[in-house]
Short mmCIF file of C-alpha atoms in Angstrom, two decimals:
data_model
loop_
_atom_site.label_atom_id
_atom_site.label_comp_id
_atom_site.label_asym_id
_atom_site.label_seq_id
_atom_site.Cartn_x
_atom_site.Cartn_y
_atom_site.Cartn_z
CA UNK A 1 168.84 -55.20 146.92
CA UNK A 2 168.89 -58.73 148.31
CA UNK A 3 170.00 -57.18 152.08
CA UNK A 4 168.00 -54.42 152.13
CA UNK A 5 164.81 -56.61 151.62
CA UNK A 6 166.02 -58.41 154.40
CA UNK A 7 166.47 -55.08 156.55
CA UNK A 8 162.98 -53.97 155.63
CA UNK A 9 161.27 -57.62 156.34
CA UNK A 10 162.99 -57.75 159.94
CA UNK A 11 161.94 -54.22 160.87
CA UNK A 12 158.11 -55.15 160.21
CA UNK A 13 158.45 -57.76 162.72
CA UNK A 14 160.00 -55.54 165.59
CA UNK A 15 157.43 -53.05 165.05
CA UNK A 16 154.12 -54.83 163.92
CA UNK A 17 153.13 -54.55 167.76
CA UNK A 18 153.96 -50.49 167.97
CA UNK A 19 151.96 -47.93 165.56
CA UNK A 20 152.92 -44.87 164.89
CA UNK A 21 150.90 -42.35 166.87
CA UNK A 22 149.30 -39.61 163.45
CA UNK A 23 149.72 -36.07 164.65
CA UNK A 24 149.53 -34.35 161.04
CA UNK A 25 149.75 -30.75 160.85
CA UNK A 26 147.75 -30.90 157.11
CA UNK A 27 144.70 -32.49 158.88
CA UNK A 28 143.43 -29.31 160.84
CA UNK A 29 139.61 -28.36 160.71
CA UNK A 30 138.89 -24.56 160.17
CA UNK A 31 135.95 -23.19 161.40
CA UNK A 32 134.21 -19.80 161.11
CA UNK A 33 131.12 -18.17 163.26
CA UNK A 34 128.83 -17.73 160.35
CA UNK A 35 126.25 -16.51 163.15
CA UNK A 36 127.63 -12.96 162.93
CA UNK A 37 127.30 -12.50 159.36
CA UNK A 38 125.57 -9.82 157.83
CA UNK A 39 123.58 -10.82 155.00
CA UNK A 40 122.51 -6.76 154.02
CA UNK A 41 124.55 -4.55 152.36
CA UNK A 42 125.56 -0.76 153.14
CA UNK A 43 121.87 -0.10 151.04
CA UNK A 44 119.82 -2.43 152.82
CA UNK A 45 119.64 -5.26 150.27
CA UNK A 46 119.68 -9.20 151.32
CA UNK A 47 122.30 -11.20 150.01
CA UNK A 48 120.48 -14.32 149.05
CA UNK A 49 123.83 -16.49 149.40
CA UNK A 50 124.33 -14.94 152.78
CA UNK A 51 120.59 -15.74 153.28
CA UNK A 52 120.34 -19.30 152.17
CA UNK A 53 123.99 -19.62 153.87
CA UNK A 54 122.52 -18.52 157.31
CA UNK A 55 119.36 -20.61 156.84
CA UNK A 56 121.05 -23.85 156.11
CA UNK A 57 122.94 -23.37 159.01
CA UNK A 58 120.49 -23.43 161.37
CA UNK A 59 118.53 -26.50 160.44
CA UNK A 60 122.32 -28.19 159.82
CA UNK A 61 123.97 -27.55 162.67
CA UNK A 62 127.34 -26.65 163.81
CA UNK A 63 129.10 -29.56 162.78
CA UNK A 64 128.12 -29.31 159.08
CA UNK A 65 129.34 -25.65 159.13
CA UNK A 66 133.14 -26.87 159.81
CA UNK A 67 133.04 -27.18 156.01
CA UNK A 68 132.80 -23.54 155.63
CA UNK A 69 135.80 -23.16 157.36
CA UNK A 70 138.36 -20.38 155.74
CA UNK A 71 140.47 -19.18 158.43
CA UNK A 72 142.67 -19.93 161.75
CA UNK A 73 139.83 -18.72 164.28
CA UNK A 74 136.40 -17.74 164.68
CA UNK A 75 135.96 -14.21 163.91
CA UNK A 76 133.09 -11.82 162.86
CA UNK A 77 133.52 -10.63 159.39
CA UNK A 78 132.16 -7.94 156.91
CA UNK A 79 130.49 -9.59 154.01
CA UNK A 80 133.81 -7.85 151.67
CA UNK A 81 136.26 -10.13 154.29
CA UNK A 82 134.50 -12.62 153.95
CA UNK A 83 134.65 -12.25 150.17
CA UNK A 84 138.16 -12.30 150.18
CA UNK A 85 138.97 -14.80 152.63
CA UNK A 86 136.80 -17.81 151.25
CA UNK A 87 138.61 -16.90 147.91
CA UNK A 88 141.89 -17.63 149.19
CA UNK A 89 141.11 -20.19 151.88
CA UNK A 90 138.20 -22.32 150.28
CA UNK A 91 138.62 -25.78 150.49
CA UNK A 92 137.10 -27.61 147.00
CA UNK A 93 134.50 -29.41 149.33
CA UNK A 94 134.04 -26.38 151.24
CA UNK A 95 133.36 -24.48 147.55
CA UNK A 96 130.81 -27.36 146.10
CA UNK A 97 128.58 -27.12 149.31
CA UNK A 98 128.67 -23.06 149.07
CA UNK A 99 127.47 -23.04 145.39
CA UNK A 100 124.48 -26.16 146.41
CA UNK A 101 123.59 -24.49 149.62
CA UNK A 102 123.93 -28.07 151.44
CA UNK A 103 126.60 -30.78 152.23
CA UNK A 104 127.50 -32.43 149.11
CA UNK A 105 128.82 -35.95 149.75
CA UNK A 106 131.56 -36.00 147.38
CA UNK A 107 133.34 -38.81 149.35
CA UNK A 108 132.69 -41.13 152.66
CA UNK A 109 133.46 -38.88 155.93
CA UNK A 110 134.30 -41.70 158.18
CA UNK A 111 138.13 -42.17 156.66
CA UNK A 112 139.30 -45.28 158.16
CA UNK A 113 143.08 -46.82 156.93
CA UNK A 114 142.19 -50.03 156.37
CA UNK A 115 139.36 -53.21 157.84
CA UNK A 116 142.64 -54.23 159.57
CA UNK A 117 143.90 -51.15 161.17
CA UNK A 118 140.46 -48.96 161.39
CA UNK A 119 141.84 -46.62 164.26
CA UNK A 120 142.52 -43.29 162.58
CA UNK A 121 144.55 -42.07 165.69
CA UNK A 122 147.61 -44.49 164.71
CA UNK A 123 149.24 -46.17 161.68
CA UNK A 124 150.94 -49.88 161.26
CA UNK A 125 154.28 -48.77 159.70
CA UNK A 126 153.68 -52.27 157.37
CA UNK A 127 150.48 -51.30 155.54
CA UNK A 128 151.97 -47.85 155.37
CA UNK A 129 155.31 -49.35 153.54
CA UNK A 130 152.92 -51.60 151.17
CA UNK A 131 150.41 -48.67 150.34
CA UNK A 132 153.15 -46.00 149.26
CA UNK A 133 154.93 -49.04 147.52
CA UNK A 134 152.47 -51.20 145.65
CA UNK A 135 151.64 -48.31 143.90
CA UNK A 136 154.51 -48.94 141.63
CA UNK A 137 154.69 -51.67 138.46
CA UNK A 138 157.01 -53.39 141.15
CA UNK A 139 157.89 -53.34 144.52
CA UNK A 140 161.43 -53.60 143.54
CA UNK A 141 161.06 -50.33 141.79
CA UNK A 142 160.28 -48.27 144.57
CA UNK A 143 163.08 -49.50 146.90
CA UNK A 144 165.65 -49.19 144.20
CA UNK A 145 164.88 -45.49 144.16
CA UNK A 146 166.31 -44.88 147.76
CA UNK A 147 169.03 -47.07 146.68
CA UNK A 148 169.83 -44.81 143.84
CA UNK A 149 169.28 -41.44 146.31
CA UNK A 150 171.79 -43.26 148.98
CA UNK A 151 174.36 -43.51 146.89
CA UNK A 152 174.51 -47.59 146.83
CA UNK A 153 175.03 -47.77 150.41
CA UNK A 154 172.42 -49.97 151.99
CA UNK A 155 172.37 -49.15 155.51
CA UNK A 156 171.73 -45.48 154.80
CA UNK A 157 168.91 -46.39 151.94
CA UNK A 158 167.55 -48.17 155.31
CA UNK A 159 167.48 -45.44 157.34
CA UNK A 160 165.75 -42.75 154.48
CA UNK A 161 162.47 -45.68 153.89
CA UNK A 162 162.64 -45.93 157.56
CA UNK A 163 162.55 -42.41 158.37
CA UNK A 164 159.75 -41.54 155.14
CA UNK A 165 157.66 -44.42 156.08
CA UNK A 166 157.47 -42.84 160.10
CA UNK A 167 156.81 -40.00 158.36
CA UNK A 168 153.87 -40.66 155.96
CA UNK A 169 152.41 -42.58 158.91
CA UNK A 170 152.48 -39.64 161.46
CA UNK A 171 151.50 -36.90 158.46
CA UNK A 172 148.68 -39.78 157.47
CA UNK A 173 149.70 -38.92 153.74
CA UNK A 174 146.67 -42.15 153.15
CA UNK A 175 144.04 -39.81 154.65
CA UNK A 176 145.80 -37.02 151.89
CA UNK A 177 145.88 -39.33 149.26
CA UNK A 178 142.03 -40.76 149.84
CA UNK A 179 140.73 -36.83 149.93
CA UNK A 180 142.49 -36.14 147.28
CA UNK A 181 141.24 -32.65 145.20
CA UNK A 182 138.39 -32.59 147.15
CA UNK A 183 139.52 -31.40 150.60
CA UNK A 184 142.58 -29.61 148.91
CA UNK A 185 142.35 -25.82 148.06
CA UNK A 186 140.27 -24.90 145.07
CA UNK A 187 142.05 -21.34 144.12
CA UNK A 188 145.11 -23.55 143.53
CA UNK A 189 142.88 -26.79 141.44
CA UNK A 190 141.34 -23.80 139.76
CA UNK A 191 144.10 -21.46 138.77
CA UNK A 192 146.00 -24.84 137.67
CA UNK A 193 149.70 -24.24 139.29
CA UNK A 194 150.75 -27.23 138.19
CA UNK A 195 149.89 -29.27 135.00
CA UNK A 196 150.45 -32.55 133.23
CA UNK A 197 150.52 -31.16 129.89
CA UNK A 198 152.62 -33.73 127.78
CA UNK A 199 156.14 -35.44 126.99
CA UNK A 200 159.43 -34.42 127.13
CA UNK A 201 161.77 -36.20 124.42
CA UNK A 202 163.04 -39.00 126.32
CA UNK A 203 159.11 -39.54 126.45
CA UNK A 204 159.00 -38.84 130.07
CA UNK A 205 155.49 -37.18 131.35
CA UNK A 206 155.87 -33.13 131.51
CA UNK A 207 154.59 -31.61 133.94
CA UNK A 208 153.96 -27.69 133.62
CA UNK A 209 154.57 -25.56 136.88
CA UNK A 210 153.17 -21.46 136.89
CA UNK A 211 155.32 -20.05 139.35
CA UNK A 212 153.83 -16.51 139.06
CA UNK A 213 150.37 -17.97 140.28
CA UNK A 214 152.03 -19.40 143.47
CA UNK A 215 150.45 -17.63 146.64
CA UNK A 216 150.68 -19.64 149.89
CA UNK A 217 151.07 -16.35 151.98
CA UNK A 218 147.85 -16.05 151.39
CA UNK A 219 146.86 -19.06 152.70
CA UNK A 220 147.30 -20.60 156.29
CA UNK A 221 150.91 -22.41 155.63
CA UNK A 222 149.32 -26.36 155.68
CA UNK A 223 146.67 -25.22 152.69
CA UNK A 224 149.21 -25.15 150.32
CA UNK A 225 151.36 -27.41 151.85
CA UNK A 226 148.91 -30.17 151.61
CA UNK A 227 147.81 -29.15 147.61
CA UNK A 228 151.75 -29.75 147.20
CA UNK A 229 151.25 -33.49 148.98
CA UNK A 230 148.45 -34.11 146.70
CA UNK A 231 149.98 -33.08 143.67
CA UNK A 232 153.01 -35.12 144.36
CA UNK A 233 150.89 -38.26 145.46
CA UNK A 234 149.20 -37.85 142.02
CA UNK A 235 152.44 -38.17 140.18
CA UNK A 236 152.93 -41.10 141.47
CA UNK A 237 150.36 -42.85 139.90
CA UNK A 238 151.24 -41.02 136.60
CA UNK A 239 154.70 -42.48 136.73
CA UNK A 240 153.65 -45.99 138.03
CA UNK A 241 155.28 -47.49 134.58
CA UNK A 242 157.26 -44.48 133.44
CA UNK A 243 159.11 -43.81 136.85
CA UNK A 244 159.85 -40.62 136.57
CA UNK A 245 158.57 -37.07 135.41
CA UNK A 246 160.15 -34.29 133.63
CA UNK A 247 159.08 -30.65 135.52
CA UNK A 248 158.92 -27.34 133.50
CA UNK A 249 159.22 -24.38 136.42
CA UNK A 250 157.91 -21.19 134.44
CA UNK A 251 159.62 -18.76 136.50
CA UNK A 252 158.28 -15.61 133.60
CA UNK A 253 156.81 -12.89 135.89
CA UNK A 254 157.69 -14.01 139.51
CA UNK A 255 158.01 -12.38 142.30
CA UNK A 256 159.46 -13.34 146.09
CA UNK A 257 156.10 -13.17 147.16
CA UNK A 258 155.58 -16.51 145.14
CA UNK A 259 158.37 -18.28 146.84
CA UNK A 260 158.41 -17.79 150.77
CA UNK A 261 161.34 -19.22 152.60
CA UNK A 262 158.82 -22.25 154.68
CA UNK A 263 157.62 -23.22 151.12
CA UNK A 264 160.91 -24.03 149.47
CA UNK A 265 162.27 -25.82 152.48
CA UNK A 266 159.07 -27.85 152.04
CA UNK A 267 159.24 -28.04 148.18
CA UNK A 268 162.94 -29.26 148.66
CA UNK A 269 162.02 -31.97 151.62
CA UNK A 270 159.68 -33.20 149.28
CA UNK A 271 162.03 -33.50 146.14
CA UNK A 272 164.82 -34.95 147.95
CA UNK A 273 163.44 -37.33 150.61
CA UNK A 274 159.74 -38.27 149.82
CA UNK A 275 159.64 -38.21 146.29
CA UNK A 276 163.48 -38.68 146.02
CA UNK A 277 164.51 -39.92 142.30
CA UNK A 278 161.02 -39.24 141.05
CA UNK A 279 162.22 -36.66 138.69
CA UNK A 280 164.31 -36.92 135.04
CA UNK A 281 165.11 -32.95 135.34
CA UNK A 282 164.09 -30.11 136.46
CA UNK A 283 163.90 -27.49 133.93
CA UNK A 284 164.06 -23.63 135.63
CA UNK A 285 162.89 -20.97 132.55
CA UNK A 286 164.32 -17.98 134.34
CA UNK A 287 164.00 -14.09 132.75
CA UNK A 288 164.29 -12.43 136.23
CA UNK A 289 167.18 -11.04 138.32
CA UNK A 290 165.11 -11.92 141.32
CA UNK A 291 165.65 -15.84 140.53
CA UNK A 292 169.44 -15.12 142.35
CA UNK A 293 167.49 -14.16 145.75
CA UNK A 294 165.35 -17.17 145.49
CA UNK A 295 168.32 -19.37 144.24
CA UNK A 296 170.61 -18.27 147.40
CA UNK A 297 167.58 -19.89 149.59
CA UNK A 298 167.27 -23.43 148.37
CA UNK A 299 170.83 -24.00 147.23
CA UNK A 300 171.90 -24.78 150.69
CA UNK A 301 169.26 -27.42 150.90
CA UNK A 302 170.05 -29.27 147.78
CA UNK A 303 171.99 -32.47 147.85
CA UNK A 304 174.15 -33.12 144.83
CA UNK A 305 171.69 -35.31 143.34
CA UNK A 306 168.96 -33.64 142.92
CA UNK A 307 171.46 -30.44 141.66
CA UNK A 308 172.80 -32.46 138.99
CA UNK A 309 169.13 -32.43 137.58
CA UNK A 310 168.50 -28.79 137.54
CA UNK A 311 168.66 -27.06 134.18
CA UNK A 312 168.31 -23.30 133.44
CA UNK A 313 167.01 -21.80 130.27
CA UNK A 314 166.84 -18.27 129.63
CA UNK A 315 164.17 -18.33 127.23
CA UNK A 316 161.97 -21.02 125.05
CA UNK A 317 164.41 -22.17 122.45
CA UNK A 318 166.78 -23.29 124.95
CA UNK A 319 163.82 -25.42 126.58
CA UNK A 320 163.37 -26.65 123.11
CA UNK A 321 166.44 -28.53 123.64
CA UNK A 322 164.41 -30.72 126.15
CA UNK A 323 161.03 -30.29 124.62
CA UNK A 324 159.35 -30.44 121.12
CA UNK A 325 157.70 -27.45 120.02
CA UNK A 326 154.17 -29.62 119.87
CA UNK A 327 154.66 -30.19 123.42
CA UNK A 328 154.95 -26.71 124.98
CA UNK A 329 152.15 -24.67 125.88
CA UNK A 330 151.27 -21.80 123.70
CA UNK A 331 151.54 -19.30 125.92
CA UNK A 332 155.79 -20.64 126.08
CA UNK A 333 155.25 -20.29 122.38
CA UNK A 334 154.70 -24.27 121.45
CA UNK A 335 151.95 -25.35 119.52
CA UNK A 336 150.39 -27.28 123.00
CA UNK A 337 146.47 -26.17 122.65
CA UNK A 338 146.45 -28.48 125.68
CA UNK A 339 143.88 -26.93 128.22
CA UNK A 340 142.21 -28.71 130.72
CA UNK A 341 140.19 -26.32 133.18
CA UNK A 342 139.90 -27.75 136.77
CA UNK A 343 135.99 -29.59 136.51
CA UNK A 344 134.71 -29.87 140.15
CA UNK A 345 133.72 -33.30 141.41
CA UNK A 346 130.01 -34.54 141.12
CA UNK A 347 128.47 -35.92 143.76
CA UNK A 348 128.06 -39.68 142.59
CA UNK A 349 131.24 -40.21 140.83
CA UNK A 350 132.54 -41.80 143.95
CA UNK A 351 130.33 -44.30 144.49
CA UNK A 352 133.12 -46.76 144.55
CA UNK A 353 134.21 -45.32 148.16
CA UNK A 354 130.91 -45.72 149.57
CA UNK A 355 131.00 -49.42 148.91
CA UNK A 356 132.79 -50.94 152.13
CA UNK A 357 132.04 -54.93 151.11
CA UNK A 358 133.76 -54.50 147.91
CA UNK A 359 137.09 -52.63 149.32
CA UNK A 360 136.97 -55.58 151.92
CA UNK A 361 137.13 -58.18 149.40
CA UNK A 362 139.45 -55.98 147.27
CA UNK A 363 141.97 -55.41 150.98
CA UNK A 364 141.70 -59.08 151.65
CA UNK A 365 143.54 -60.16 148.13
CA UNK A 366 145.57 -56.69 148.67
CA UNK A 367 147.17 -58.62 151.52
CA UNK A 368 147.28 -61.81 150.17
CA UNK A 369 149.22 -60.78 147.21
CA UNK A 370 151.52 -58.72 149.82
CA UNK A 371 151.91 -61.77 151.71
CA UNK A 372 152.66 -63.82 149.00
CA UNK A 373 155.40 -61.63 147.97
CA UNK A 374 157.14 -61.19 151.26
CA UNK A 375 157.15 -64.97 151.50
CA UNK A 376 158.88 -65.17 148.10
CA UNK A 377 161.11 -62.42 149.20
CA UNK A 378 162.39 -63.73 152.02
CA UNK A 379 163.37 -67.15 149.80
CA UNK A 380 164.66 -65.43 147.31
CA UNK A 381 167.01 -63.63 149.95
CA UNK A 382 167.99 -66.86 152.09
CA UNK A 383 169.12 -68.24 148.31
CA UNK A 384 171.13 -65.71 147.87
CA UNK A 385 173.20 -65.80 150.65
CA UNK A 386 173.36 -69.34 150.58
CA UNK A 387 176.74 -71.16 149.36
CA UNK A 388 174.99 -74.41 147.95
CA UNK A 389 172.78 -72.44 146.15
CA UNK A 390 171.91 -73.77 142.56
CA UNK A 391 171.54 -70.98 139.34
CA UNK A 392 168.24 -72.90 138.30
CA UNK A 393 166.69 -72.60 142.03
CA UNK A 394 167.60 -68.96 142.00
CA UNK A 395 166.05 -68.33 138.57
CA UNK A 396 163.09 -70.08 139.44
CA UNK A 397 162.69 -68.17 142.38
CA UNK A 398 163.42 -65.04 140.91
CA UNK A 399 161.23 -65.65 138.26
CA UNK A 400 158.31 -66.49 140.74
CA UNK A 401 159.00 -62.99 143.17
CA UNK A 402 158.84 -61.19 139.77
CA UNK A 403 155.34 -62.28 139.22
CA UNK A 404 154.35 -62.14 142.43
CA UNK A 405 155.46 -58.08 142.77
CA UNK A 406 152.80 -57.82 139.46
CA UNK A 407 150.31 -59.09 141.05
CA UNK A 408 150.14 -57.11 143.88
CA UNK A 409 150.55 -54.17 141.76
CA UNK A 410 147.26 -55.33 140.23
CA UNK A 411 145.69 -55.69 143.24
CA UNK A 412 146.46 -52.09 144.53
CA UNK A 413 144.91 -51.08 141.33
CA UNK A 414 141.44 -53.11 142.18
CA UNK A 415 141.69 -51.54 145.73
CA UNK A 416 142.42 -47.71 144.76
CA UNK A 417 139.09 -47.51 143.42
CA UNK A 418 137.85 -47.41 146.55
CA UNK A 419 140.26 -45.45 148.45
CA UNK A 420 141.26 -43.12 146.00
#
């Protein structure tokens, strides 16, 4: 652990002069011409959404109507396509201003990183590291997980942060993360995909998946890809303590249509890179002879870790193996009555994010904490490899890093409420 630190604290010095350049593919702004729009029907009757739709956007503007945006390109469309496409495109944001017939500000719109980094062109691959990794009880924790996924070998544990670190910096996973639900697609928040709906019996959070309600091709492919991203950025903060989640993939009623080919490469990146060791098992409920076609596609991508933690079940009593019965959802024949309908965000219940002194004062200690930490880190390392090195000096050191890792776990927490 010890040299790895050292490998990660050397590589923010070569590169704390070159950030990496964002060019995220889950950041794209659809718009529509809402100009065209017919607001009568076939019998000559006003749509008063279409009305009050076509009226706001003339005293708005065309930069407000970006929020409206449900598809690749401009196009002129019936008041039936347009039906359709908002309902598979809609953005949650995009849904709260249609309903209120004007901009609801849900969250700030100028997203900036951080007081110390504001560009939002680039990223500083440091306060990228520190953000994905503070959000854990301790730093420690985080980095052990790639040394778990390596295999024990340090150099290639390296080389996977490295490369995920580049990579959260050039997707801008913070701007993701800060957006959250609201700029992610409502027909997946509100048909609830994926659920956190209990415990498995090791105690580990459950987390419910309804593969049948999976429809990304019906949605431009970085829609769904960026609900994934948030989803998996929530866990994260779920497992902060626990460190790792148990998933239930209801495969009942699936078809291939619910698992394209670019989606499971992406759901597979995710589980073995990004999130890599953030799962206890992966429990597949399978009652389909279509699960070998979609099994033949993601079993070349799978490393031997992250097979080892795959489980099929044919049916419920073999998940009950895994699961109590008061755990499972009713409709997998539990006694669950957990149900927790997607509620949209109000406008005023992120006030926190508006409030740019406090998340200065709240960065500043964010950083001091960090420093603090990487100072007793790099002590704690030069002990180590000393040979006059003394058991009590490296206890009390030790001892002192520990603390120091809490405390900037508690000061991500006070800063999150701004940001997140």
């Amino acid at each position: 652990m010890a040299k790895l630190w050292t490998m990660i604290l050397a590589h923010f010095e070569q590169v704390k002069d070159k950030p990496v350049k964002v060019a995220s593919e889950y950041l794209h702004t659809i718009t529509r011409d809402w100009s065209e729009l017919d607001a009568t029907d076939k019998f000559g009757n006003e749509d008063p959404a279409v009305v009050t739709l076509r009226a706001w956007q003339f005293t708005k503007g065309e930069s407000s109507i970006k929020r409206f945006g449900l598809g690749s390109k401009k196009a002129k469309l019936s008041r039936e396509e347009l039906a359709l496409d908002r309902h598979v495109n809609e953005t949650t944001q995009q849904y709260v201003d249609r309903i209120n017939g004007r901009s609801v500000a849900l969250m700030p719109d100028n997203f900036f990183p951080s007081f110390a980094h504001p560009s939002t062109e680039t990223r500083d691959f440091r306060d990228i590291f520190w953000a994905t990794v503070s959000i854990k009880q301790h730093p420690d924790y985080w980095v052990h997980r790639y040394m778990r996924s390596a295999g024990w070998d340090v150099d290639r544990a390296f080389v996977m942060i490295k490369g995920i670190i580049e990579w959260r910096a050039t997707e801008a996973i913070d701007k993701i993360i800060c957006e959250g639900e609201i700029h992610s697609g409502h027909d997946e928040q509100r048909l609830c995909l994926s659920q956190l709906i209990g415990r498995d019996r090791l105690g580990y959070p459950l987390m419910f998946v309804r593969v049948r309600h999976i429809m990304p091709r019906a949605n431009e492919g970085f829609v769904f890809k960026r609900y994934l991203l948030s989803q998996f950025e929530s866990l994260q903060v779920v497992t902060r303590r626990f460190g790792r989640v148990t998933m239930l993939y209801d495969f009942t009623g699936f078809t291939m249509d619910n698992t394209p080919f670019t989606m499971v490469q992406f759901m597979v990146f995710l589980g073995r890179k990004v999130y890599a060791e953030s799962s206890s098992v992966l429990i597949l409920l399978v009652d389909s002879w279509l699960f070998t076609n979609f099994w033949n596609l993601i079993r070349p991508f799978l490393d031997a870790n992250l097979s080892a933690r795959i489980i099929f079940v044919k049916d419920v009593s073999e998940v009950r193996q895994f699961i109590d019965e008061d755990q499972l959802p009713k409709e997998l024949g539990g006694t669950n009555t957990f149900a927790a309908p997607f509620k949209l965000p109000e406008e005023g219940e992120n006030a926190k994010m508006f409030d740019l002194d406090g998340r200065k004062v709240a960065e500043t200690e964010w950083r001091r904490r960090i420093a603090d930490f990487e100072s007793l880190t790099k002590k704690w390392c030069d002990c180590l490899a000393s040979t006059s090195r003394s058991t009590e000096e490296l206890n009390k050191l030790a001892a002192q890093r520990d603390e120091a890792g809490r405390e900037v776990e508690r000061a991500e927490l006070a800063l999150n409420r701004f940001t997140r």
